[in-house]
Short mmCIF file of C-alpha atoms and ligand atoms in Angstrom, two decimals:
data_model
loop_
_atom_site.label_atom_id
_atom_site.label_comp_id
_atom_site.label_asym_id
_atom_site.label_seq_id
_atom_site.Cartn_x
_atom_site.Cartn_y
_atom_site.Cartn_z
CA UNK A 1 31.90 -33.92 -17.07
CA UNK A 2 29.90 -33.95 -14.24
CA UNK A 3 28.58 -37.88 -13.23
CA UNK A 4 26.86 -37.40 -9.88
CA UNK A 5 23.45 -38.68 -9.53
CA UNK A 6 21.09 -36.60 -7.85
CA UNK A 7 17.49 -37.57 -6.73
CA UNK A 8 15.23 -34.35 -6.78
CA UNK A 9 12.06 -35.06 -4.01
CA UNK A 10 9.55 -32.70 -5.77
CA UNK A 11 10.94 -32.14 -8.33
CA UNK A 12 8.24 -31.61 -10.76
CA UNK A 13 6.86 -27.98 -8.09
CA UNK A 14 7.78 -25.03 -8.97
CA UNK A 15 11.50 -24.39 -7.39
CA UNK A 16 12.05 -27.90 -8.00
CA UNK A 17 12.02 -28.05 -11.67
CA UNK A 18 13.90 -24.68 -11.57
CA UNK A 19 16.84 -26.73 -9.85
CA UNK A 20 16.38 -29.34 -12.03
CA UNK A 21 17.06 -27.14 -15.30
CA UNK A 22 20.01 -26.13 -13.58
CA UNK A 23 21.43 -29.15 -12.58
CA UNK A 24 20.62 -30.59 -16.06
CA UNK A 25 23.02 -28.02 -17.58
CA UNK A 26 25.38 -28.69 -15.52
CA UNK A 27 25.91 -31.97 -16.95
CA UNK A 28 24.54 -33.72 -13.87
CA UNK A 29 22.12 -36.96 -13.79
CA UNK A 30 18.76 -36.22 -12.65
CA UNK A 31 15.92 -38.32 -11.06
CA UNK A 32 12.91 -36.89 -10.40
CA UNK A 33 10.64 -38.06 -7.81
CA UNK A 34 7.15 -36.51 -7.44
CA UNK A 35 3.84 -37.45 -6.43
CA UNK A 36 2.13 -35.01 -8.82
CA UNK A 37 -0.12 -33.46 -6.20
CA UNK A 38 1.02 -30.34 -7.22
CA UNK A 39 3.62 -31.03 -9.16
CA UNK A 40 3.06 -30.54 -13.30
CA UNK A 41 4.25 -32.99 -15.81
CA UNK A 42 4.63 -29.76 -17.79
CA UNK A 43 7.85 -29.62 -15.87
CA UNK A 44 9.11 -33.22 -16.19
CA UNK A 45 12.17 -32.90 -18.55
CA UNK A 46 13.06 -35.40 -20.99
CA UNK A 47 17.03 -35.59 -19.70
CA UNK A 48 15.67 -36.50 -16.59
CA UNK A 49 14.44 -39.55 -15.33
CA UNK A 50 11.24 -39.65 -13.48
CA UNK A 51 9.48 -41.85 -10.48
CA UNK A 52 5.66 -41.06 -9.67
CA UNK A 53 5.55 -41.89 -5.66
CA UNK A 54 5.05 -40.49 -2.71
CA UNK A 55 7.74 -39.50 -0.05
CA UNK A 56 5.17 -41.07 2.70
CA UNK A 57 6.01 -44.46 0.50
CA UNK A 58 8.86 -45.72 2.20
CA UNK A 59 9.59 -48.97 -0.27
CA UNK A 60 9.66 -46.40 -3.48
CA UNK A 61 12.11 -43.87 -1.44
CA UNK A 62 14.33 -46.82 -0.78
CA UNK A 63 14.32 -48.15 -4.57
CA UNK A 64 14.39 -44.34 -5.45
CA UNK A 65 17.64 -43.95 -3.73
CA UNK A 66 20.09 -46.64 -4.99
CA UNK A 67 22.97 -45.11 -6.66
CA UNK A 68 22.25 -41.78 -5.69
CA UNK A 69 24.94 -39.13 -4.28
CA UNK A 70 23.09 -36.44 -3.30
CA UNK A 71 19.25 -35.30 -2.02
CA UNK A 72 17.44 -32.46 -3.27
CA UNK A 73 13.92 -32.15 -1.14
CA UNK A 74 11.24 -29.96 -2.49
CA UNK A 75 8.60 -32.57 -1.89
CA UNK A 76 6.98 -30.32 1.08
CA UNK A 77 3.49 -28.73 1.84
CA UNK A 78 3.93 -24.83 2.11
CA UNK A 79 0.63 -23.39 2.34
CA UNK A 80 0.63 -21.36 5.62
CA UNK A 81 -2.60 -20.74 5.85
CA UNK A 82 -3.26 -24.73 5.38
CA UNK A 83 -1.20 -25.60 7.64
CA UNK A 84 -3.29 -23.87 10.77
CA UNK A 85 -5.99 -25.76 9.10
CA UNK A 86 -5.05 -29.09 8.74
CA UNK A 87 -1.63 -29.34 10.54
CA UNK A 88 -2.51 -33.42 10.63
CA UNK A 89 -1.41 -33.19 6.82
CA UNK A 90 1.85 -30.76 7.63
CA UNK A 91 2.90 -33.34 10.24
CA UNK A 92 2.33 -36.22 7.82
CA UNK A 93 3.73 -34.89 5.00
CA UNK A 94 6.69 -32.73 6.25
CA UNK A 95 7.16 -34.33 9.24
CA UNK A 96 6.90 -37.78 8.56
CA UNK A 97 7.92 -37.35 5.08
CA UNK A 98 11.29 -36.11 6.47
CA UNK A 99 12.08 -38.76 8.75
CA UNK A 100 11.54 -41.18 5.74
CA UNK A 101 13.64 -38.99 3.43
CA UNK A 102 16.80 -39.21 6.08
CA UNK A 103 15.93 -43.22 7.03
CA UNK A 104 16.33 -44.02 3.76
CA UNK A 105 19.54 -41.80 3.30
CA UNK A 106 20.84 -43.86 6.06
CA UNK A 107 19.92 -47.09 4.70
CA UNK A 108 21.66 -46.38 0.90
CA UNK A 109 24.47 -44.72 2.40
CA UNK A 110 23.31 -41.19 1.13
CA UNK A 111 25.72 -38.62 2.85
CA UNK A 112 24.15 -35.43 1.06
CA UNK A 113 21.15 -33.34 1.02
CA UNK A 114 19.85 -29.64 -0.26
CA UNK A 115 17.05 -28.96 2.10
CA UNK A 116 14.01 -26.17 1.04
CA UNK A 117 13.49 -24.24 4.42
CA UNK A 118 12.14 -20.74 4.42
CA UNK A 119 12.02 -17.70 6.34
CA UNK A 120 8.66 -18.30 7.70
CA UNK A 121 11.23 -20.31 10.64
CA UNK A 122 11.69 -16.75 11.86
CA UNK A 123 8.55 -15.63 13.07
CA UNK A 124 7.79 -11.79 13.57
CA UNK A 125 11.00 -10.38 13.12
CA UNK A 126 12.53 -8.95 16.01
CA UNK A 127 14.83 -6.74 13.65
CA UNK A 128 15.61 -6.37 9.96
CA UNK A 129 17.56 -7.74 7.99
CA UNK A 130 16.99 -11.04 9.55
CA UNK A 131 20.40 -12.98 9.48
CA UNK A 132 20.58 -16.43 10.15
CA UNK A 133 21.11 -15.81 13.94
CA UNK A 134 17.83 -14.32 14.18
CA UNK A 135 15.54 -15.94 16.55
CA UNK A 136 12.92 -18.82 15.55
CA UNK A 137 9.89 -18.18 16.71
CA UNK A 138 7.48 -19.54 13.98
CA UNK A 139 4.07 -18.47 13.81
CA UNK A 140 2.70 -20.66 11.59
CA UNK A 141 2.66 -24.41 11.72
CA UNK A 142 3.94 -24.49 8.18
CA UNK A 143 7.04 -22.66 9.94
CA UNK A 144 7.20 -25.06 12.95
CA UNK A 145 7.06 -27.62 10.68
CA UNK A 146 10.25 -26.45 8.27
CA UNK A 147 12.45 -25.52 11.78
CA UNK A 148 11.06 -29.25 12.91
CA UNK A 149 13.13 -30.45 9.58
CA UNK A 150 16.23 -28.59 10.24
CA UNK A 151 16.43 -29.80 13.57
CA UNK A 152 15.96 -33.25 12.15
CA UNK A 153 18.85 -32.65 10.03
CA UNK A 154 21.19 -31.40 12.67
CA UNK A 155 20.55 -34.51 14.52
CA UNK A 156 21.14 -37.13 11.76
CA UNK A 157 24.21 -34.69 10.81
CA UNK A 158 25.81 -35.57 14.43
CA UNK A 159 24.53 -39.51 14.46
CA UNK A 160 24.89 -40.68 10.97
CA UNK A 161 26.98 -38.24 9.43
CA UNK A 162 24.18 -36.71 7.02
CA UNK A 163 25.65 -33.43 5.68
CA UNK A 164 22.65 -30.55 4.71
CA UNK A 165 22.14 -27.49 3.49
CA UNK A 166 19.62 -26.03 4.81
CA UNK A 167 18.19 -22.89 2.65
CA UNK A 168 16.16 -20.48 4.23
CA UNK A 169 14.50 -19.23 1.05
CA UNK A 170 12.62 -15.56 1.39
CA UNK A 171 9.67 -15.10 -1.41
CA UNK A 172 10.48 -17.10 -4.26
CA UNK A 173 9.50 -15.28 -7.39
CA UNK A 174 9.74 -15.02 -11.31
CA UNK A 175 9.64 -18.16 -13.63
CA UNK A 176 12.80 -19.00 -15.45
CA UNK A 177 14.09 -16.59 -17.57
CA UNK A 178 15.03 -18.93 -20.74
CA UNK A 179 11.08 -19.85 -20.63
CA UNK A 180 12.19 -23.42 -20.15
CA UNK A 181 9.62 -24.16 -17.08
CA UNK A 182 5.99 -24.18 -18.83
CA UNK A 183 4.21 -25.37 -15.66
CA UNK A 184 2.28 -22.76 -13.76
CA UNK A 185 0.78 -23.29 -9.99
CA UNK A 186 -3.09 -24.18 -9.64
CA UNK A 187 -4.77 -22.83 -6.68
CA UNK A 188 -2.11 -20.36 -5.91
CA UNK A 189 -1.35 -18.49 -2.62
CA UNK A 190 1.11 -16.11 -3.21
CA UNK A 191 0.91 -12.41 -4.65
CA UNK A 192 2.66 -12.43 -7.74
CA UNK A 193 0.75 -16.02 -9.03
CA UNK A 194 -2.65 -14.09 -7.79
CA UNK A 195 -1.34 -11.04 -10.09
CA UNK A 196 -1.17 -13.13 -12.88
CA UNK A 197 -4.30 -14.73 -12.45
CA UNK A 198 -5.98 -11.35 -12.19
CA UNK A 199 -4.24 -10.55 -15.23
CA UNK A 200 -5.82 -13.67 -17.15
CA UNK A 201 -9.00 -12.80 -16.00
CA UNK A 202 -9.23 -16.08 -13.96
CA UNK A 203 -9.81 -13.82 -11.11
CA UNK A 204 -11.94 -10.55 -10.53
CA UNK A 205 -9.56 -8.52 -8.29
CA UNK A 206 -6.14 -8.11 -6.24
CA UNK A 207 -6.92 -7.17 -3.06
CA UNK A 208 -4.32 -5.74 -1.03
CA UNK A 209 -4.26 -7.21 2.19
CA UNK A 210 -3.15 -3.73 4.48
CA UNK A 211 -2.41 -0.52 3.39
CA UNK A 212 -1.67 1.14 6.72
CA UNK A 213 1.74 -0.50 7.85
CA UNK A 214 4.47 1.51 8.85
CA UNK A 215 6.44 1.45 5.89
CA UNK A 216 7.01 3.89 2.93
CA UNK A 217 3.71 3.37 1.03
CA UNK A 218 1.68 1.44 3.69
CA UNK A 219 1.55 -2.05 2.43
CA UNK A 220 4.18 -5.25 3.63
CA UNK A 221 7.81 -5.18 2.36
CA UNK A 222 8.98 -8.61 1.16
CA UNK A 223 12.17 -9.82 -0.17
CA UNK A 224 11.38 -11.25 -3.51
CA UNK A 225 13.99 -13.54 -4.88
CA UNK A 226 14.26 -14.84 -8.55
CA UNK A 227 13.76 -18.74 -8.54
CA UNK A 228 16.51 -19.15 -10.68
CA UNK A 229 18.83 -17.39 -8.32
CA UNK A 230 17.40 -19.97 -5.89
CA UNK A 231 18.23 -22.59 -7.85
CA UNK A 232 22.16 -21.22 -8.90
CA UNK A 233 22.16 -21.17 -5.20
CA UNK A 234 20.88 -24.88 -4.33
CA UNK A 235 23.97 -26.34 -7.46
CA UNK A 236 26.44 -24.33 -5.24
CA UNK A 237 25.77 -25.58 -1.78
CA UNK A 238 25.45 -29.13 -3.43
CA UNK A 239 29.23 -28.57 -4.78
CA UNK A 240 30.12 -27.25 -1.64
CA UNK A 241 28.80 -30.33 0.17
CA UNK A 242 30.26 -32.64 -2.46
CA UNK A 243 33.99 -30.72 -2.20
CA UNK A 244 33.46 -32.09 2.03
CA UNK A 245 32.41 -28.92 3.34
CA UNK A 246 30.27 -28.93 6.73
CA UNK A 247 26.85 -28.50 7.12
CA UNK A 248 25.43 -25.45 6.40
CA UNK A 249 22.08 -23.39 7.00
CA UNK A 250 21.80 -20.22 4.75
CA UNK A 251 19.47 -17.65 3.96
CA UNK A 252 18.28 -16.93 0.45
CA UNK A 253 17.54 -13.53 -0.42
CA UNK A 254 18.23 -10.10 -2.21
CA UNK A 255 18.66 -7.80 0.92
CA UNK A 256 15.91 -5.34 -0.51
CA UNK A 257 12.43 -4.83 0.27
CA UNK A 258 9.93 -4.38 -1.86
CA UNK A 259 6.15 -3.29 -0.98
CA UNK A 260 3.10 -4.81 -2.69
CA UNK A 261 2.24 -1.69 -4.37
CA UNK A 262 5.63 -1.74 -6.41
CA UNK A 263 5.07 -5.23 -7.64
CA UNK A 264 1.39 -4.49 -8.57
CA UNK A 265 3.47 -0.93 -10.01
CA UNK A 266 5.87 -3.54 -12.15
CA UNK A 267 3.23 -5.62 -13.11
CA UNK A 268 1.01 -2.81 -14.58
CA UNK A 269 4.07 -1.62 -16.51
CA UNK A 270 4.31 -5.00 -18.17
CA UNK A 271 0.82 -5.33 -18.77
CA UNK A 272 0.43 -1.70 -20.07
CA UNK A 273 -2.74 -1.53 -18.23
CA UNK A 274 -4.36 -1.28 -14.65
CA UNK A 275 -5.31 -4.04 -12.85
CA UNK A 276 -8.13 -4.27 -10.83
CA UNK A 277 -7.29 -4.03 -7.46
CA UNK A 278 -9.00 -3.74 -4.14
CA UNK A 279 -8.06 -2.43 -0.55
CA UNK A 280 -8.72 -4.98 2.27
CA UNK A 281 -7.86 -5.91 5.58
CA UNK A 282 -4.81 -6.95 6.99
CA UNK A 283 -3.79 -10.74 6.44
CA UNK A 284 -3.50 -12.55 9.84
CA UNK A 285 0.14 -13.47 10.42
CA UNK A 286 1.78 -10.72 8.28
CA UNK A 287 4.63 -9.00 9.68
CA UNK A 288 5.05 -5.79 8.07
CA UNK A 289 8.77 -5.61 6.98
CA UNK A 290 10.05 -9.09 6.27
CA UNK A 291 13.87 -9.11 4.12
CA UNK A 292 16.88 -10.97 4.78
CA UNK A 293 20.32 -10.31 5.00
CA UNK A 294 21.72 -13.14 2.65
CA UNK A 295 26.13 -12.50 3.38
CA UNK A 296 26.70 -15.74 4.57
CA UNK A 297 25.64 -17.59 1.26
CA UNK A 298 27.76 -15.04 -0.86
CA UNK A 299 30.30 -16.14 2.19
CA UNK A 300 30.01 -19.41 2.03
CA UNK A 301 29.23 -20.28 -1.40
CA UNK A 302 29.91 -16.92 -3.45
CA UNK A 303 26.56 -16.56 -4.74
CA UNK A 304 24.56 -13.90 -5.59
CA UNK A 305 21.55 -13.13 -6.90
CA UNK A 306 21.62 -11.80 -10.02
CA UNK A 307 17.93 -11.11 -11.13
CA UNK A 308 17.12 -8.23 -8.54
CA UNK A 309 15.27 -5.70 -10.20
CA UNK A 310 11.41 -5.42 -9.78
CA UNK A 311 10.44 -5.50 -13.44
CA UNK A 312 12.76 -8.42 -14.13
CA UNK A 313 11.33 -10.49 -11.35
CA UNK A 314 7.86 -9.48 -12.45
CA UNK A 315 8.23 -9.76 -15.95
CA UNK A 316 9.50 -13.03 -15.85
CA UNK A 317 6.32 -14.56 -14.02
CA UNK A 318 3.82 -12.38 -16.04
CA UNK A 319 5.50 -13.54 -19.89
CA UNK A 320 3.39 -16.20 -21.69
CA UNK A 321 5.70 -18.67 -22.74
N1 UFG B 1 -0.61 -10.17 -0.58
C1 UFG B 1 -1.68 -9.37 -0.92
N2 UFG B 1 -2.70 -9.92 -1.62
C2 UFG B 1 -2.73 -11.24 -1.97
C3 UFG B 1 -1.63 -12.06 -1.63
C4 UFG B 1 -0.59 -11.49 -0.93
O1 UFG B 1 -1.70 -8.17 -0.60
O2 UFG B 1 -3.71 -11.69 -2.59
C5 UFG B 1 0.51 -9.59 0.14
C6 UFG B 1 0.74 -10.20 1.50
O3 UFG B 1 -0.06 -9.57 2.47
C7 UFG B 1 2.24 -9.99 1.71
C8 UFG B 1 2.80 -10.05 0.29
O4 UFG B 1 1.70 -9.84 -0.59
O5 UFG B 1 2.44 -8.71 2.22
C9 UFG B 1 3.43 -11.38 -0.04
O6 UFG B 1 2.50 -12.41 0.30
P1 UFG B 1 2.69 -13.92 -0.14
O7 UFG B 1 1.49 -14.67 0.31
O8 UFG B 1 3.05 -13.99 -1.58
O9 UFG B 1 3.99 -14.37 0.65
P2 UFG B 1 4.30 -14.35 2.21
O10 UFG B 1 5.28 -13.24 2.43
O11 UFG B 1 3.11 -14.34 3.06
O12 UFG B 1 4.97 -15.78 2.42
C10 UFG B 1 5.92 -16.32 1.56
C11 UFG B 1 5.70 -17.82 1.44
C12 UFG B 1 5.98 -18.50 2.73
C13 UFG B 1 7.32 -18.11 3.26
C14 UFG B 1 7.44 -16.62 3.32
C15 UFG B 1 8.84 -16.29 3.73
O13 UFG B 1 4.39 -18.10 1.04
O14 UFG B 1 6.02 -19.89 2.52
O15 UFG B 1 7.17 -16.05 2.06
O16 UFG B 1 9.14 -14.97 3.54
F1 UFG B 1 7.50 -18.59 4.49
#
């Protein structure tokens, strides 16, 4: 039996509950810590323990910490488009947040912590797929402010002997298949949340931002990744960390693209009906082709992801649970 304590930053978000599930199975204790600005208390679990705060509230993140042996740290911003908008709140809440996060690591004597980067670190890619050597060149302050992080934890790595993993996570998708997260997103952002919506009727139309790219059908290939592959992933690099392996930054992804058209293709085939959909102008800040190459985690940890067809991913965000 498993007795590590492990305090989950965000925890009641999206991935974050995701990880939590898993970790809960895997006999480990859980405290959640979430200010509920996006988080849902949908996804608060009853095996887990749970503090309301802020990561910006230093004297909660200190009491939060006690007794704890590892960090999990959802508890970011991660609207791009935001974040050109109001990068005061990015800095604050990333930023800052992170250097509060670490601080009180130090202070408690936390060695360990599962960090939530992304690929949006990378930029434009320069080539596909993007391995983790691949240039940063972020384009969006959302981006700068995730490679800002990582840097952060290199640092603290080399003076205080913090040891990360840092996981570069591609498009999280899907909800989990067991239906045990009930919690769904408000406001979303992202194309497979804005399906759904469109499929509830809370929204007119999907309008497909591009359909000229240079790719097979003319819309973006992304690599969508099942959130609870993510979250297998984030239990292995904490066992990893916990068995006194190094520091590690890893990409998080299926290797395959997929273009918008096929997920609005998979999503129709659920459904069993057309959605309303619209042609419209490229989105700002797209690249075209975005996938990873994810090796080094199978490497490194030996995972893989194991929910990589289309319909699966698809199907699992469209059920009603
Ligand atoms: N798209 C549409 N219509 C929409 C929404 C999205 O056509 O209404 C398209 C986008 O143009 C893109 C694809 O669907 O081609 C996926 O878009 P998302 O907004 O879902 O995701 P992004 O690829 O832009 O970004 C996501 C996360 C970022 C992360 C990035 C890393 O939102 O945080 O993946 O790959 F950095």
């Amino acid at each position: 039996m498993v007795s590590k304590k492990i305090l989950v930053l965000g925890g009641a978000g999206y991935i974050g509950s995701h990880v939590v599930c898993e970790l809960l199975d895997k006999g480990y204790e859980v405290l959640v810590y979430d200010n509920m600005s996006t988080g849902q208390s949908e996804n608060l679990f009853e095996k887990a323990g749970f503090i309301k705060a802020d990561i910006l509230d230093v004297d909660s993140l200190q009491k939060a910490m006690q007794g704890v042996d590892a960090v999990i740290f959802f508890a970011g911003k991660k609207a791009v488009g935001e974040s050109m908008i109001n990068p005061e709140m990015y800095a604050q809440n990333n930023l800052i947040g992170a250097v509060n996060v670490l601080n009180a690591m130090c202070a408690n004597g936390v060695k360990n912590i599962i960090f939530s980067s992304s690929a949006a670190v990378y930029g434009i890619p320069q080539y596909v797929p993007l391995d983790e050597n691949h240039p940063l060149n972020p384009i969006n302050f959302y981006g700068f402010t995730k490679w800002e992080m990582e840097r952060l934890l290199a640092w603290y790595d080399q003076l205080k002997g913090i040891k990360y993993a840092a996981l570069r996570y591609f498009n999280a998708a899907g909800y989990d298949v067991q239906g045990r997260v009930r919690g769904r997103e408000q406001n979303p952002q992202n194309l497979l949340p804005i399906i759904a919506e469109v499929a509830d009727g809370k929204r007119k139309c999907l309008q497909i931002f591009g359909s000229d790219y240079d790719t097979p059908d003319g819309t973006c290939l992304r690599d969508y990744i099942h959130v609870n592959d993510l979250a297998s992933a984030h239990v292995l690099a904490l066992e990893a960390l916990f068995a006194g392996r190094d520091s590690m930054t890893l990409n998080l992804g299926t290797g395959k693209g997929v273009s918008v058209k096929e997920i609005v293709a998979s999503a129709e085939k659920f459904l069993g009906r057309k959605l309303p959909v619209e042609y419209a102008q490229r989105r700002p800040g797209d690249p075209a082709v975005l996938y990873a190459k994810a090796d080094k985690a199978k490497e490194l940890l030996g995972w893989e992801p194991k929910f990589v067809s289309v319909d699966e991913i698809v199907s699992s965000f469209l059920k009603k649970h």
